[in-house]
Short mmCIF file of N, CA and C in Angstrom, two decimals:
data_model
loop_
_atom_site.label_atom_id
_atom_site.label_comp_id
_atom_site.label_asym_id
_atom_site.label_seq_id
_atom_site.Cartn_x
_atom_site.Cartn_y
_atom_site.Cartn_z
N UNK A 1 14.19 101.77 232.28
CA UNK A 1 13.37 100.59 232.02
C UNK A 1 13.78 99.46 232.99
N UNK A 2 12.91 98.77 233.32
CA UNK A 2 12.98 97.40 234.58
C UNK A 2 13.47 96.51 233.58
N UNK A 3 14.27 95.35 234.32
CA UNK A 3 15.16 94.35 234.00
C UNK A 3 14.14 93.74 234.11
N UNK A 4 13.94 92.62 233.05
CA UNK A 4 13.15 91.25 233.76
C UNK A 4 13.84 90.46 234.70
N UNK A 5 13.28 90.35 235.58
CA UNK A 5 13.51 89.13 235.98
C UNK A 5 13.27 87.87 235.82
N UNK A 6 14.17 87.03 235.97
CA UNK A 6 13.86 85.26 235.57
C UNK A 6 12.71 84.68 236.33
N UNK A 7 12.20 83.94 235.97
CA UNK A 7 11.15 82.78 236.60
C UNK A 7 11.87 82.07 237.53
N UNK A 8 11.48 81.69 238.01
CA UNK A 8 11.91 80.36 239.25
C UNK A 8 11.35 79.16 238.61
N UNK A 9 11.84 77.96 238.49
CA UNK A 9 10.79 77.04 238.48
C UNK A 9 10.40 76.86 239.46
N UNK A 10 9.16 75.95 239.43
CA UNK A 10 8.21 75.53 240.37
C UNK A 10 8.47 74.10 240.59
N UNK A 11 8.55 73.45 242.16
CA UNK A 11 9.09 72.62 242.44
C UNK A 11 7.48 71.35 242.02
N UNK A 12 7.81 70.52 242.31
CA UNK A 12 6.18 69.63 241.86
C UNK A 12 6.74 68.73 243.18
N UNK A 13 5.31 68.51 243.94
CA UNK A 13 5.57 67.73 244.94
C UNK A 13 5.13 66.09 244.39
N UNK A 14 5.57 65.29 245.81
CA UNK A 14 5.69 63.99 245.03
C UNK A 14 4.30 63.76 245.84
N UNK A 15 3.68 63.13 244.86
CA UNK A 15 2.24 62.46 245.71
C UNK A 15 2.41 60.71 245.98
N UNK A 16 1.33 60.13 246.71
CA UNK A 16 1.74 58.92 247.08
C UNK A 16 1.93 57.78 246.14
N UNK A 17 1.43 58.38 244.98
CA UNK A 17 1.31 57.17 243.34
C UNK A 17 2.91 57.95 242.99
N UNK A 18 3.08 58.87 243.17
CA UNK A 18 4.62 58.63 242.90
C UNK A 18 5.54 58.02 243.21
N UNK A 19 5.17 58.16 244.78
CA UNK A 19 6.29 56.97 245.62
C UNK A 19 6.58 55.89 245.63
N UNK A 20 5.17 55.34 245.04
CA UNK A 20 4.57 53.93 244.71
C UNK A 20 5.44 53.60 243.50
N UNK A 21 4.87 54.10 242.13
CA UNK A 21 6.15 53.78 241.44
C UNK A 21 7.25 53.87 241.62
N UNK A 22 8.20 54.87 242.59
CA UNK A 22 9.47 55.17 242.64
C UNK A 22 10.05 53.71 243.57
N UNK A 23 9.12 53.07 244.15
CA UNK A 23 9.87 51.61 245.02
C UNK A 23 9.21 50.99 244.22
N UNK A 24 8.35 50.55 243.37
CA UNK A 24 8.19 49.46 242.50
C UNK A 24 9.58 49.72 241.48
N UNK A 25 9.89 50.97 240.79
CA UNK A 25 11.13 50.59 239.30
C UNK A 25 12.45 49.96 240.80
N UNK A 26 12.34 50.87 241.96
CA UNK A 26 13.87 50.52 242.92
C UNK A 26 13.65 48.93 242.97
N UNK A 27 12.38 48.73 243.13
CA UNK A 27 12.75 46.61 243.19
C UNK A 27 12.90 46.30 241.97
N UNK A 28 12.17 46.50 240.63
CA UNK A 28 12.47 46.31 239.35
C UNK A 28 14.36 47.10 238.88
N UNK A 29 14.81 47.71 239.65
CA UNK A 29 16.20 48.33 239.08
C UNK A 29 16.19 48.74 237.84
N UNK A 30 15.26 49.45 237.64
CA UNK A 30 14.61 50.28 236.22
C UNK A 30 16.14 51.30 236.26
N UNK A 31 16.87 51.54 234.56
CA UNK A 31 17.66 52.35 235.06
C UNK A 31 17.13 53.99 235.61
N UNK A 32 18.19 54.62 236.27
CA UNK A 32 17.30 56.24 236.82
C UNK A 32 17.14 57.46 235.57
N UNK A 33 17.72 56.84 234.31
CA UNK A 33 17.39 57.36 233.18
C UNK A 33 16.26 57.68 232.65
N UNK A 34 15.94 56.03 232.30
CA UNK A 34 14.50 55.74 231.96
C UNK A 34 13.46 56.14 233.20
N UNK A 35 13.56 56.58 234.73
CA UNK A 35 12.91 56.81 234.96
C UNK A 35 12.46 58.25 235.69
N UNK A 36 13.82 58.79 234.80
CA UNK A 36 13.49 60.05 234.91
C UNK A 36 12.83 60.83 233.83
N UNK A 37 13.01 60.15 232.91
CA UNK A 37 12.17 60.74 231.60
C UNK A 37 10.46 59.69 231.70
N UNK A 38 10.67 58.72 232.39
CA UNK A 38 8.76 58.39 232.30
C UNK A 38 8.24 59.42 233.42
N UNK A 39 8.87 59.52 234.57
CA UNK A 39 8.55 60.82 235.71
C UNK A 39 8.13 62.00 235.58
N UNK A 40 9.18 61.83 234.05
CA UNK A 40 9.50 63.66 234.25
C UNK A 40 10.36 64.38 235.36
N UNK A 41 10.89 63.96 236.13
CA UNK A 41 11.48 64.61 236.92
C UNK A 41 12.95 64.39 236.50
N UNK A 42 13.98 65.21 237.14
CA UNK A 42 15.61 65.03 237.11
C UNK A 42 16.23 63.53 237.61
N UNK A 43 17.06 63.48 237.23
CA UNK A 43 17.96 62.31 237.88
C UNK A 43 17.87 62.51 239.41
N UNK A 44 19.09 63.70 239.93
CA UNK A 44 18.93 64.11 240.82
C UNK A 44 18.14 64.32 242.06
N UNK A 45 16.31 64.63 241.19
CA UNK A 45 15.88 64.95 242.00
C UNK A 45 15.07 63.33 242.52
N UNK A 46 15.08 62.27 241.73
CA UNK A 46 14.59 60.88 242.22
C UNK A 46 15.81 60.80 243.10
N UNK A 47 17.09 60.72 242.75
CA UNK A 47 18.04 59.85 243.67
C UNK A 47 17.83 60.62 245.32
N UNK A 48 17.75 61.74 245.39
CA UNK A 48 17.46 62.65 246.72
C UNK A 48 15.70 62.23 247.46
N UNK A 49 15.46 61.67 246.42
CA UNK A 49 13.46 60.89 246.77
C UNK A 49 13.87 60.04 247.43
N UNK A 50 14.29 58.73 246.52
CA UNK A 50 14.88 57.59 246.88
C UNK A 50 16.06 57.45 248.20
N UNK A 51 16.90 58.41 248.40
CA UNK A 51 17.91 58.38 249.14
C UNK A 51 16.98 58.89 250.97
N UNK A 52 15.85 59.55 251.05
CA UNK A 52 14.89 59.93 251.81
C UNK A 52 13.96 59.06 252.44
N UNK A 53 13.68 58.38 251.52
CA UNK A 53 12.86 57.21 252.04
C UNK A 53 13.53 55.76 252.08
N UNK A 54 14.96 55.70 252.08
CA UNK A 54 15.93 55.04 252.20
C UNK A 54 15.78 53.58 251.34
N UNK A 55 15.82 54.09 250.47
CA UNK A 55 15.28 52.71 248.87
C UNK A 55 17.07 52.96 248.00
N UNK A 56 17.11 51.82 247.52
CA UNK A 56 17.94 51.84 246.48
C UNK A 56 17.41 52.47 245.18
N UNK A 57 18.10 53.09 244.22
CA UNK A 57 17.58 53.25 242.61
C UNK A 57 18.78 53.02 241.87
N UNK A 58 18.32 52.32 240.49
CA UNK A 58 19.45 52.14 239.53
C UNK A 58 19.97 50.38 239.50
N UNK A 59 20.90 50.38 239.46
CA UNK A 59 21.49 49.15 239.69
C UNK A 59 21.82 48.59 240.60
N UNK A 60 22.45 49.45 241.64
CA UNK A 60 22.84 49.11 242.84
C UNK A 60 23.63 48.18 243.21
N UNK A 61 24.98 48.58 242.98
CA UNK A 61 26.99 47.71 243.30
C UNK A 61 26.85 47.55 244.28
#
């Protein structure tokens, strides 16, 4: 009998109303909590957004 294999997730690309919010919360300093759960996306995967298009997120020391 065949093993299942696992799923992959599926990556979701960012469209331009994403980006849009993602530098409106970086000037608002929305924490990356809250805006990873209004996103839906990971922590991770905003701070690697943000760190790309060279924006601050979070609080920023």
């Amino acid at each position: 009998m065949a093993k299942a294999t696992k799923k992959r997730p599926t990556r979701k690309p960012y469209t331009a109303a994403d980006i849009k919010l993602l530098k409106q919360h970086s000037k608002a300093k929305t924490p990356v909590s809250k805006l990873a759960k209004l996103m839906k996306r990971s922590e991770g995967s905003l701070r690697q957004k943000a760190g790309t298009l060279g924006i601050g997120l979070g609080h920023q020391r």
